[in-house]
C-alpha cells in the first residue's frame, strides 16, 4: 500500500474480489518530480490467467443478472466515483501529470458519466422486430463473455471506463490492464466497484507491463473481446495475438489530425482552437497537430499564434494557473525530443519552442510550432504525442483536403471556416472518424467514436459499444403466436 497525495492506493492486482500480489514489483514514478510514488505488482501470464478464470467464473451469474440490477450497480459505481472525485483527481494528476483542474472539472465527472450513460442506454436498448412471411425476427444483445481491456496513460481512468462501463452494462465480465505509467486510479476504481457491491470477479485489474501482462491477456483463449486504446505498433502485436483465437477486437489508436483554417474563418476562433491543441501537454490522441492554414492569412496567423502560445503558463499540474504540465515519463520526453531534433536536422524551423523547458527542468517540454517542414517529412506524418505542432499552407480548397487526408491516420479533423457551403463540401471529403467544424473536442456519448485508416478498427459509443461488447443475436419465431 502506498500513500499518494494523502490517498491510500494499493499497487497490487484485483482478481476475483481480492487483492493479489506478484513476486516482482516495479516503480511508479510521478512525472511532476520524477519521484517514485508507488510499487506496482508486475503481472504476467499467471496473473492474467487467474484474472481471466475469475472473470469467466463470475460471467454466468452477471450475464443473467437482470438489466435493471446491472444498471443500478453501474449507477452505484458512478456515485462512488463522484464521492471520491477529489481523490481520483489528485492521484491521477500525481501519476500522469495531467492538469488537476481538468481532472476536477472535466475528466473525473466524465468517468462517472460513462457509467451513468451506459447504464441508462442499456435500459433503452431495443430494436424493432422484423416480420418475414409471418415469422418474427427478434434481435437481442447477448453478453459475449470475458472482455480484456488494455488502456493507455494519457487519460487513464476516463479511457478505461469508456470501455468498462458498456462491457459491464452488457453483462460481460472484465479484466483491465491499465498502462504501467499510470496504474493507480484503476486500483482505486477496483475499491469503488467493491464498495458499490459489484459481485466478485465481475471486474478485475491486472497490473504490469504491456509486453508481459497485456500480451498474455491478448493471447488468452478464454477472452471473448479485446478492447484496446493505444498506439499503432502495440495494436499490431495485439492483433497478431488475437488472430490465434480470432478474438474480436476494437482498436482506438493514434492520429496525426489536421486543423484546417480557411481565410474566411473567424481568426480569433481559429487561434483559440489551434492553441487548444497543446492541452494535456499535447498528449491527446485527437489533437489537430497539423495546422493547415490558407496562404493569404498564414503570416498573420503565425504571428498571432506565436504571441498566444507565449502566454501559456507551464508548470506544476496541481497549480490551478498552469496550462501545460510535464510529459508523462522520461522515456516519452526523450522520444518527443528525438522527433524535434530530427525535424530541425531535416530543415524545419521552430517558430516557438523546439527544446525542453530548461528553466523548469524535469519533464517539461516547451510548446513547439514548426514551419517549413516538407510534406513527406517525419514531423508532418508521424504522431509525436507531445506539444509539437506543424504549420503548412495551402492555396485552394482541393489542396487543403488533399493535405488533410495525406497521412496514414484518420482519427479526427477540425475545420475552421465562415462558409457553411465550404464546410459541407470539405467535411464530405475528409477522411476521419470525427470531424469538428468551428469547434473541437465536443462529443455526445451516443455518437460513434473511432478512427479511419490506421487510427482504428471499429466504432464505440452509444449502441456501437453494445454491438461490439455483445453477441448480437437474431431469433426467428415461426408463425403461430409464439412471440417470445
Ligand atoms: P501503448 O500502445 O504504448 O500502450 C497502451 C497499452 O498497451 C498499455 O496498457 C500498454 O501496457 C499495453 N501494451 C503495450 N505493449 C503491449 C503488448 N505487446 N501486448 C499487449 N498490450 C501491450 O500506448 P500509450 O503510449 O500508452 O498511449 C499513447 C497512444 O495511445 C497514442 O498513440 C495515442 O494516440 C493513443 N490513444 C488513442 C486514443 C483513441 O481513442 N483513439 C485515446 C488515447 C490514446
Coordinates of C-alpha atoms and ligand atoms in Angstrom, one line a residue:
X1 CA 0.0 0.0 0.0
X2 CA 1.3 3.5 -0.9
X3 CA 0.1 6.9 0.1
X4 CA -0.1 9.2 -3.0
X5 CA -1.1 12.7 -2.3
X6 CA -2.6 11.6 1.1
X7 CA -4.7 8.9 -0.6
X8 CA -4.1 5.2 0.2
X9 CA -3.6 3.3 -3.0
X10 CA -2.8 -0.4 -3.4
X11 CA -0.4 -1.3 -6.2
X12 CA -1.4 -5.0 -6.4
X13 CA -3.9 -6.7 -8.7
X14 CA -7.6 -7.1 -8.1
X15 CA -8.7 -10.6 -9.0
X16 CA -11.9 -12.3 -8.0
X17 CA -12.7 -9.7 -5.4
X18 CA -9.3 -10.0 -3.7
X19 CA -6.0 -8.2 -3.6
X20 CA -3.3 -10.4 -5.2
X21 CA 0.4 -9.6 -5.3
X22 CA 3.2 -10.7 -7.6
X23 CA 6.7 -11.9 -6.8
X24 CA 8.0 -8.8 -8.6
X25 CA 7.1 -5.1 -8.5
X26 CA 8.1 -2.1 -10.5
X27 CA 8.4 1.6 -9.6
X28 CA 5.6 4.0 -10.4
X29 CA 7.2 7.4 -11.0
X30 CA 5.4 10.8 -10.9
X31 CA 6.1 13.0 -13.9
X32 CA 5.9 16.1 -11.7
X33 CA 9.2 15.5 -10.0
X34 CA 10.3 12.0 -11.2
X35 CA 10.0 10.6 -7.6
X36 CA 8.8 7.1 -7.0
X37 CA 5.3 7.2 -5.6
X38 CA 4.2 3.6 -5.5
X39 CA 5.3 0.0 -6.1
X40 CA 3.2 -1.8 -8.6
X41 CA 2.7 -5.6 -8.9
X42 CA 4.4 -6.9 -12.1
X43 CA 1.8 -9.2 -13.5
X44 CA 2.4 -11.7 -16.2
X45 CA 0.9 -14.8 -17.7
X46 CA 0.0 -16.3 -14.3
X47 CA -1.9 -13.3 -13.1
X48 CA -3.6 -12.7 -16.5
X49 CA -4.8 -16.3 -16.4
X50 CA -6.0 -16.1 -12.8
X51 CA -7.9 -12.9 -13.7
X52 CA -9.5 -14.4 -16.8
X53 CA -10.5 -17.5 -14.8
X54 CA -12.1 -15.4 -12.1
X55 CA -13.9 -13.3 -14.7
X56 CA -15.1 -16.5 -16.5
X57 CA -16.4 -17.9 -13.2
X58 CA -18.3 -14.7 -12.5
X59 CA -19.7 -14.4 -16.0
X60 CA -22.8 -16.7 -15.9
X61 CA -24.2 -15.0 -12.8
X62 CA -23.5 -11.5 -14.0
X63 CA -24.8 -12.2 -17.5
X64 CA -28.1 -13.5 -16.0
X65 CA -28.5 -10.5 -13.6
X66 CA -31.4 -8.5 -14.9
X67 CA -30.7 -5.3 -16.7
X68 CA -32.3 -3.1 -14.0
X69 CA -29.9 -4.5 -11.4
X70 CA -26.9 -4.2 -13.6
X71 CA -27.8 -0.6 -14.3
X72 CA -28.4 0.1 -10.6
X73 CA -24.9 -1.2 -9.8
X74 CA -23.3 0.9 -12.6
X75 CA -25.0 4.0 -11.1
X76 CA -23.7 3.0 -7.7
X77 CA -20.2 2.9 -9.1
X78 CA -20.8 6.4 -10.6
X79 CA -21.9 7.5 -7.1
X80 CA -18.6 6.1 -5.7
X81 CA -16.6 7.9 -8.4
X82 CA -18.4 11.2 -7.5
X83 CA -17.8 10.7 -3.8
X84 CA -14.1 10.1 -4.3
X85 CA -13.7 12.6 -7.2
X86 CA -11.1 14.8 -5.4
X87 CA -9.0 11.8 -4.5
X88 CA -9.2 10.3 -8.0
X89 CA -8.3 13.7 -9.5
X90 CA -5.2 14.3 -7.3
X91 CA -4.0 10.7 -7.7
X92 CA -4.3 10.8 -11.5
X93 CA -2.5 14.1 -11.7
X94 CA 0.3 12.9 -9.5
X95 CA 0.5 9.7 -11.6
X96 CA 0.3 11.0 -15.1
X97 CA 1.0 14.8 -14.8
X98 CA -2.2 16.0 -16.5
X99 CA -3.8 19.2 -15.0
X100 CA -5.6 18.8 -11.7
X101 CA -8.1 21.4 -12.8
X102 CA -9.0 19.4 -15.9
X103 CA -9.4 16.2 -13.7
X104 CA -11.6 18.0 -11.3
X105 CA -13.8 19.9 -13.8
X106 CA -14.0 17.6 -16.8
X107 CA -12.2 14.2 -16.7
X108 CA -13.5 12.7 -13.4
X109 CA -17.1 13.9 -13.9
X110 CA -16.9 12.2 -17.3
X111 CA -15.7 9.0 -15.6
X112 CA -18.9 8.9 -13.6
X113 CA -20.9 9.9 -16.7
X114 CA -19.5 6.9 -18.6
X115 CA -21.1 4.6 -16.1
X116 CA -24.4 6.5 -15.9
X117 CA -24.7 6.9 -19.7
X118 CA -24.2 3.2 -20.5
X119 CA -26.4 2.1 -17.5
X120 CA -29.3 4.2 -19.0
X121 CA -28.5 3.2 -22.5
X122 CA -28.7 -0.5 -21.6
X123 CA -32.3 0.0 -20.3
X124 CA -33.3 1.6 -23.6
X125 CA -31.5 -1.0 -25.8
X126 CA -34.1 -2.3 -28.3
X127 CA -34.5 -3.0 -31.9
X128 CA -37.7 -3.2 -33.9
X129 CA -38.6 -6.8 -34.8
X130 CA -38.8 -7.7 -38.5
X131 CA -41.5 -9.7 -40.0
X132 CA -40.7 -12.2 -42.7
X133 CA -43.7 -14.1 -44.2
X134 CA -45.3 -14.2 -40.7
X135 CA -42.0 -15.2 -39.0
X136 CA -40.9 -12.7 -36.3
X137 CA -37.2 -11.9 -36.3
X138 CA -36.2 -10.7 -32.9
X139 CA -32.8 -9.0 -32.3
X140 CA -31.1 -9.3 -28.9
X141 CA -27.7 -8.3 -27.4
X142 CA -26.2 -11.2 -25.6
X143 CA -23.2 -10.6 -23.4
X144 CA -20.1 -12.1 -25.1
X145 CA -18.1 -13.3 -22.0
X146 CA -14.7 -12.1 -20.6
X147 CA -13.5 -8.8 -22.0
X148 CA -9.8 -7.9 -21.8
X149 CA -9.4 -4.1 -21.8
X150 CA -6.0 -2.7 -22.4
X151 CA -5.7 1.1 -22.0
X152 CA -3.2 4.0 -22.2
X153 CA -1.8 6.6 -19.8
X154 CA -2.9 9.9 -21.3
X155 CA -6.4 9.9 -19.8
X156 CA -6.2 6.6 -17.9
X157 CA -9.5 6.3 -15.9
X158 CA -11.6 8.2 -18.5
X159 CA -10.5 5.9 -21.4
X160 CA -10.7 2.7 -19.3
X161 CA -14.2 3.4 -18.1
X162 CA -15.3 4.3 -21.6
X163 CA -14.8 0.6 -22.2
X164 CA -15.5 -0.9 -18.8
X165 CA -19.0 0.7 -18.5
X166 CA -20.5 -0.7 -21.7
X167 CA -18.8 -4.1 -21.3
X168 CA -20.3 -4.4 -17.8
X169 CA -23.6 -3.0 -18.7
X170 CA -23.9 -5.6 -21.5
X171 CA -23.4 -8.4 -18.9
X172 CA -19.8 -9.2 -19.6
X173 CA -17.1 -9.5 -17.0
X174 CA -13.9 -7.5 -17.4
X175 CA -10.1 -7.8 -16.9
X176 CA -8.5 -4.4 -17.2
X177 CA -4.8 -3.9 -17.8
X178 CA -4.0 -0.3 -17.2
X179 CA -0.9 1.4 -18.6
X180 CA 2.2 0.9 -16.5
X181 CA 3.0 4.6 -16.4
X182 CA -0.4 5.5 -14.8
X183 CA -1.7 2.4 -12.9
X184 CA -3.1 4.0 -9.7
X185 CA -6.7 5.1 -10.5
X186 CA -7.5 1.6 -11.9
X187 CA -6.7 0.3 -8.4
X188 CA -8.9 2.9 -6.8
X189 CA -11.7 2.0 -9.2
X190 CA -11.5 -1.6 -8.0
X191 CA -12.1 -0.4 -4.5
X192 CA -15.1 1.7 -5.7
X193 CA -16.6 -1.3 -7.5
X194 CA -16.3 -3.4 -4.4
X195 CA -17.9 -0.7 -2.2
X196 CA -20.7 -0.4 -4.8
X197 CA -21.5 -4.1 -4.3
X198 CA -20.4 -5.4 -7.7
X199 CA -20.1 -9.2 -7.4
X200 CA -16.6 -10.7 -7.0
X201 CA -14.8 -11.4 -10.3
X202 CA -17.1 -9.2 -12.4
X203 CA -14.3 -6.5 -12.6
X204 CA -10.6 -7.4 -12.3
X205 CA -7.4 -5.5 -12.7
X206 CA -4.1 -7.0 -13.7
X207 CA -1.2 -4.6 -13.3
X208 CA 2.1 -4.9 -15.2
X209 CA 4.0 -4.2 -18.4
X210 CA 2.3 -4.4 -21.8
X211 CA 4.7 -6.9 -23.2
X212 CA 4.0 -9.2 -20.2
X213 CA 0.6 -8.8 -18.6
X214 CA -1.0 -7.1 -21.7
X215 CA 0.4 -9.7 -24.2
X216 CA -0.8 -12.6 -22.0
X217 CA -4.3 -11.2 -21.8
X218 CA -4.5 -10.5 -25.6
X219 CA -3.4 -14.1 -26.3
X220 CA -5.7 -15.8 -23.8
X221 CA -8.1 -18.2 -25.5
X222 CA -10.9 -17.6 -23.0
X223 CA -11.1 -13.9 -23.7
X224 CA -14.1 -13.1 -25.9
X225 CA -13.4 -9.4 -26.7
X226 CA -10.3 -7.3 -26.7
X227 CA -10.9 -3.5 -26.3
X228 CA -7.6 -1.7 -26.9
X229 CA -6.8 2.0 -26.8
X230 CA -3.2 2.9 -27.6
X231 CA -0.6 3.1 -30.3
X232 CA -0.5 1.6 -33.7
X233 CA 2.7 -0.6 -33.1
X234 CA 1.1 -2.1 -30.0
X235 CA -2.2 -2.7 -31.9
X236 CA -0.2 -4.8 -34.4
X237 CA 1.1 -7.0 -31.5
X238 CA -2.4 -7.3 -30.1
X239 CA -4.0 -8.1 -33.4
X240 CA -1.4 -10.8 -34.0
X241 CA -2.1 -12.3 -30.6
X242 CA -5.9 -12.1 -31.1
X243 CA -5.6 -13.8 -34.5
X244 CA -4.7 -17.1 -33.0
X245 CA -8.2 -17.3 -31.3
X246 CA -10.0 -15.0 -33.7
X247 CA -10.9 -12.8 -30.8
X248 CA -12.9 -9.8 -31.9
X249 CA -11.0 -6.5 -31.4
X250 CA -11.9 -2.9 -31.1
X251 CA -8.8 -0.7 -31.7
X252 CA -8.8 3.0 -30.8
X253 CA -5.4 4.2 -32.0
X254 CA -3.2 7.2 -32.7
X255 CA -3.6 10.1 -35.1
X256 CA -1.9 13.0 -36.9
X257 CA -5.0 15.0 -37.3
X258 CA -5.4 18.2 -39.4
X259 CA -6.7 21.5 -38.2
X260 CA -7.7 23.4 -41.4
X261 CA -8.1 27.2 -41.3
X262 CA -9.6 29.0 -44.3
X263 CA -9.1 32.7 -44.9
X264 CA -12.9 33.2 -44.4
X265 CA -12.6 31.9 -40.8
X266 CA -13.1 33.8 -37.6
X267 CA -9.4 34.2 -36.9
X268 CA -9.8 34.6 -33.1
X269 CA -11.7 31.3 -33.0
X270 CA -9.1 29.6 -35.2
X271 CA -6.3 30.7 -32.9
X272 CA -8.2 29.6 -29.8
X273 CA -8.7 26.1 -31.4
X274 CA -5.1 25.9 -32.5
X275 CA -3.6 26.8 -29.1
X276 CA -6.0 24.2 -27.5
X277 CA -4.1 21.5 -29.3
X278 CA -1.4 21.9 -26.6
X279 CA -3.9 20.6 -24.0
X280 CA -2.6 17.8 -21.8
X281 CA 0.9 18.8 -22.9
X282 CA 0.0 17.6 -26.4
X283 CA -0.7 14.1 -25.2
X284 CA -4.2 13.8 -26.8
X285 CA -4.9 11.3 -29.5
X286 CA -7.4 13.6 -31.2
X287 CA -5.1 16.6 -31.2
X288 CA -5.0 18.5 -34.5
X289 CA -1.3 18.7 -34.7
X290 CA -1.1 19.6 -38.3
X291 CA -2.2 23.2 -38.7
X292 CA -3.1 23.7 -42.4
X293 CA -3.6 27.5 -43.0
X294 CA -4.7 29.2 -46.2
X295 CA -1.7 31.0 -47.6
X296 CA -3.2 34.5 -47.7
X297 CA -3.6 34.6 -43.8
X298 CA -0.6 32.4 -42.9
X299 CA 1.8 35.2 -41.9
X300 CA -0.8 36.9 -39.6
X301 CA -1.9 33.5 -38.2
X302 CA 1.7 32.5 -37.4
X303 CA 2.4 35.9 -35.7
X304 CA -0.8 35.9 -33.6
X305 CA -0.4 32.2 -32.7
X306 CA 3.1 32.7 -31.5
X307 CA 2.0 35.6 -29.3
X308 CA -0.7 33.5 -27.7
X309 CA 1.4 30.4 -27.2
X310 CA 3.9 32.6 -25.3
X311 CA 1.2 33.4 -22.8
X312 CA 0.7 29.7 -21.9
X313 CA 1.9 29.0 -18.4
X314 CA 3.9 25.9 -18.0
X315 CA 4.5 24.3 -14.6
X316 CA 3.2 22.1 -11.8
X317 CA -0.1 20.5 -13.0
X318 CA -1.5 20.8 -9.4
X319 CA -1.4 24.6 -9.7
X320 CA -4.8 25.9 -11.0
X321 CA -3.0 28.6 -13.1
X322 CA -0.9 26.1 -15.1
X323 CA -1.8 25.5 -18.7
X324 CA 0.8 22.9 -19.6
X325 CA 2.2 20.2 -17.3
X326 CA 5.1 17.8 -17.7
X327 CA 5.3 14.9 -20.2
X328 CA 4.3 11.6 -18.7
X329 CA 7.7 9.8 -18.4
X330 CA 11.4 10.3 -19.1
X331 CA 11.2 7.8 -22.0
X332 CA 8.4 9.6 -23.6
X333 CA 10.1 13.0 -23.1
X334 CA 13.2 11.7 -24.9
X335 CA 11.1 10.4 -27.7
X336 CA 9.5 13.8 -28.2
X337 CA 12.9 15.4 -28.1
X338 CA 14.1 12.9 -30.7
X339 CA 11.3 14.0 -33.1
X340 CA 12.1 17.7 -32.6
X341 CA 15.8 17.2 -33.2
X342 CA 15.3 15.2 -36.3
X343 CA 12.8 17.8 -37.6
X344 CA 15.3 20.5 -37.2
X345 CA 18.0 18.5 -38.9
X346 CA 15.6 17.9 -41.8
X347 CA 15.3 21.6 -42.2
X348 CA 12.1 22.6 -40.3
X349 CA 12.1 25.9 -38.3
X350 CA 10.9 26.0 -34.8
X351 CA 8.9 29.2 -34.7
X352 CA 8.4 28.7 -30.9
X353 CA 9.8 26.1 -28.5
X354 CA 11.8 23.4 -30.1
X355 CA 13.5 22.3 -26.9
X356 CA 12.9 21.3 -23.3
X357 CA 12.0 24.0 -20.8
X358 CA 15.4 24.4 -19.2
X359 CA 14.0 26.8 -16.6
X360 CA 11.7 24.2 -15.2
X361 CA 13.9 21.2 -15.9
X362 CA 12.4 17.7 -15.4
X363 CA 9.9 16.5 -17.9
X364 CA 8.7 19.9 -19.1
X365 CA 8.9 20.4 -22.9
X366 CA 8.3 23.8 -24.5
X367 CA 5.2 24.1 -26.7
X368 CA 6.6 24.0 -30.2
X369 CA 5.4 25.0 -33.7
X370 CA 7.4 24.0 -36.8
X371 CA 7.1 25.7 -40.1
X372 CA 8.9 24.8 -43.3
X373 CA 8.7 21.0 -42.8
X374 CA 8.5 19.0 -46.1
X375 CA 5.1 17.4 -46.7
X376 CA 6.7 13.9 -46.6
X377 CA 8.8 14.5 -43.6
X378 CA 8.6 12.6 -40.4
X379 CA 7.4 15.5 -38.3
X380 CA 4.4 16.1 -40.6
X381 CA 3.5 12.4 -40.8
X382 CA 4.2 10.6 -37.5
X383 CA 2.4 11.0 -34.2
X384 CA 4.7 12.8 -31.7
X385 CA 2.1 12.8 -28.9
X386 CA 3.7 15.8 -27.3
X387 CA 3.3 19.7 -27.5
X388 CA 4.6 19.8 -31.1
X389 CA 2.6 21.2 -34.0
X390 CA 3.5 21.8 -37.6
X391 CA 2.1 24.6 -39.8
X392 CA 1.7 24.2 -43.6
X393 CA -0.1 26.4 -46.1
X394 CA -2.5 25.7 -48.9
X395 CA -3.9 27.8 -51.7
X396 CA -7.1 26.0 -52.7
X397 CA -9.9 24.0 -51.1
X398 CA -8.9 20.9 -53.0
X399 CA -5.3 21.2 -51.9
X400 CA -6.5 21.6 -48.3
X401 CA -8.5 18.4 -48.5
X402 CA -5.6 16.6 -50.2
X403 CA -3.2 17.7 -47.5
X404 CA -5.6 16.9 -44.7
X405 CA -6.1 13.4 -45.9
X406 CA -2.4 12.8 -46.7
X407 CA -1.3 10.7 -43.7
X408 CA -1.9 7.0 -42.9
X409 CA -4.1 8.1 -39.9
X410 CA -7.8 9.3 -39.8
X411 CA -8.8 9.8 -36.3
X412 CA -10.2 13.4 -36.4
X413 CA -10.1 16.6 -38.4
X414 CA -11.0 20.1 -37.5
X415 CA -12.2 22.7 -40.0
X416 CA -12.4 26.4 -39.3
X417 CA -14.4 28.4 -41.9
X418 CA -17.0 31.1 -42.1
X419 CA -18.8 29.5 -45.0
X420 CA -21.5 26.8 -44.5
X421 CA -21.2 25.7 -48.1
X422 CA -17.5 25.2 -47.8
X423 CA -18.0 23.3 -44.5
X424 CA -20.4 21.0 -46.3
X425 CA -18.1 20.4 -49.2
X426 CA -14.9 19.9 -47.2
X427 CA -16.4 17.7 -44.4
X428 CA -17.8 15.4 -47.1
X429 CA -14.3 14.6 -48.3
X430 CA -12.3 14.5 -45.1
X431 CA -11.2 11.0 -44.0
X432 CA -11.7 10.9 -40.2
X433 CA -13.8 9.2 -37.5
X434 CA -14.7 12.6 -36.0
X435 CA -14.9 15.9 -37.8
X436 CA -15.3 19.2 -36.0
X437 CA -16.5 22.4 -37.7
X438 CA -15.6 25.6 -35.8
X439 CA -15.2 23.6 -32.6
X440 CA -13.1 20.9 -31.0
X441 CA -13.4 18.0 -28.6
X442 CA -17.2 18.3 -28.0
X443 CA -18.9 14.9 -28.5
X444 CA -22.0 13.2 -27.4
X445 CA -21.5 9.7 -26.0
X446 CA -24.4 8.5 -28.2
X447 CA -22.3 9.2 -31.2
X448 CA -19.9 6.7 -32.8
X449 CA -16.2 7.1 -31.9
X450 CA -13.2 5.6 -33.7
X451 CA -10.7 6.1 -36.4
X452 CA -10.4 5.6 -40.1
X453 CA -7.3 4.1 -41.8
X454 CA -4.6 3.2 -39.2
X455 CA -6.3 5.2 -36.4
X456 CA -8.5 2.3 -35.5
X457 CA -10.7 -0.6 -36.2
X458 CA -14.4 -0.5 -35.3
X459 CA -16.5 2.1 -33.5
X460 CA -17.5 2.5 -29.9
X461 CA -20.0 4.9 -28.3
X462 CA -23.8 4.6 -28.0
X463 CA -25.2 1.4 -29.4
X464 CA -21.9 0.8 -31.3
X465 CA -20.4 -0.1 -27.9
X466 CA -23.1 -2.7 -27.3
X467 CA -22.7 -4.1 -30.8
X468 CA -19.0 -4.7 -30.1
X469 CA -19.3 -6.0 -26.5
X470 CA -22.2 -8.3 -27.3
X471 CA -23.0 -11.3 -29.5
X472 CA -25.9 -9.7 -31.4
X473 CA -28.4 -12.5 -32.0
X474 CA -31.4 -12.8 -34.3
X475 CA -34.1 -15.2 -33.1
X476 CA -36.7 -16.2 -35.6
X477 CA -40.1 -17.3 -34.4
X478 CA -42.3 -19.4 -36.6
X479 CA -45.9 -18.1 -37.3
X480 CA -48.4 -19.2 -34.8
X481 CA -48.4 -16.9 -31.9
X482 CA -45.1 -17.9 -30.3
X483 CA -44.0 -14.3 -29.9
X484 CA -41.3 -14.8 -27.3
Ligands
LIG1 P1 0.8 1.9 -26.0 O1 0.3 1.3 -27.2 O2 2.3 2.0 -25.7 O3 0.2 1.3 -24.7 C1 -1.2 1.1 -24.5 C2 -1.5 -0.1 -23.6 O4 -1.0 -1.3 -24.3 C3 -0.7 0.0 -22.3 O5 -1.5 -0.6 -21.2 C4 0.5 -1.0 -22.5 O6 0.9 -1.6 -21.3 C5 -0.2 -2.0 -23.4 N1 0.8 -2.8 -24.2 C6 2.0 -2.4 -24.7 N2 2.6 -3.4 -25.4 C7 1.7 -4.4 -25.4 C8 1.7 -5.7 -26.0 N3 2.7 -6.2 -26.7 N4 0.6 -6.5 -25.8 C9 -0.5 -6.1 -25.1 N5 -0.5 -4.8 -24.5 C10 0.5 -4.0 -24.7 O7 0.2 3.4 -26.0 P2 0.4 4.6 -24.9 O8 1.8 5.1 -25.1 O9 0.0 4.1 -23.6 O10 -0.7 5.6 -25.4 C11 -0.4 6.5 -26.4 C12 -1.1 6.1 -27.7 O11 -2.5 5.9 -27.5 C13 -1.0 7.2 -28.7 O12 -0.8 6.6 -30.0 C14 -2.4 7.8 -28.7 O13 -2.8 8.4 -29.9 C15 -3.2 6.6 -28.5 N6 -4.5 6.9 -27.9 C16 -5.6 6.7 -28.7 C17 -6.9 7.1 -28.2 C18 -8.1 6.9 -29.1 O14 -9.2 6.9 -28.5 N7 -8.0 6.6 -30.4 C19 -7.0 7.6 -27.0 C20 -5.9 7.8 -26.2 C21 -4.6 7.5 -26.7

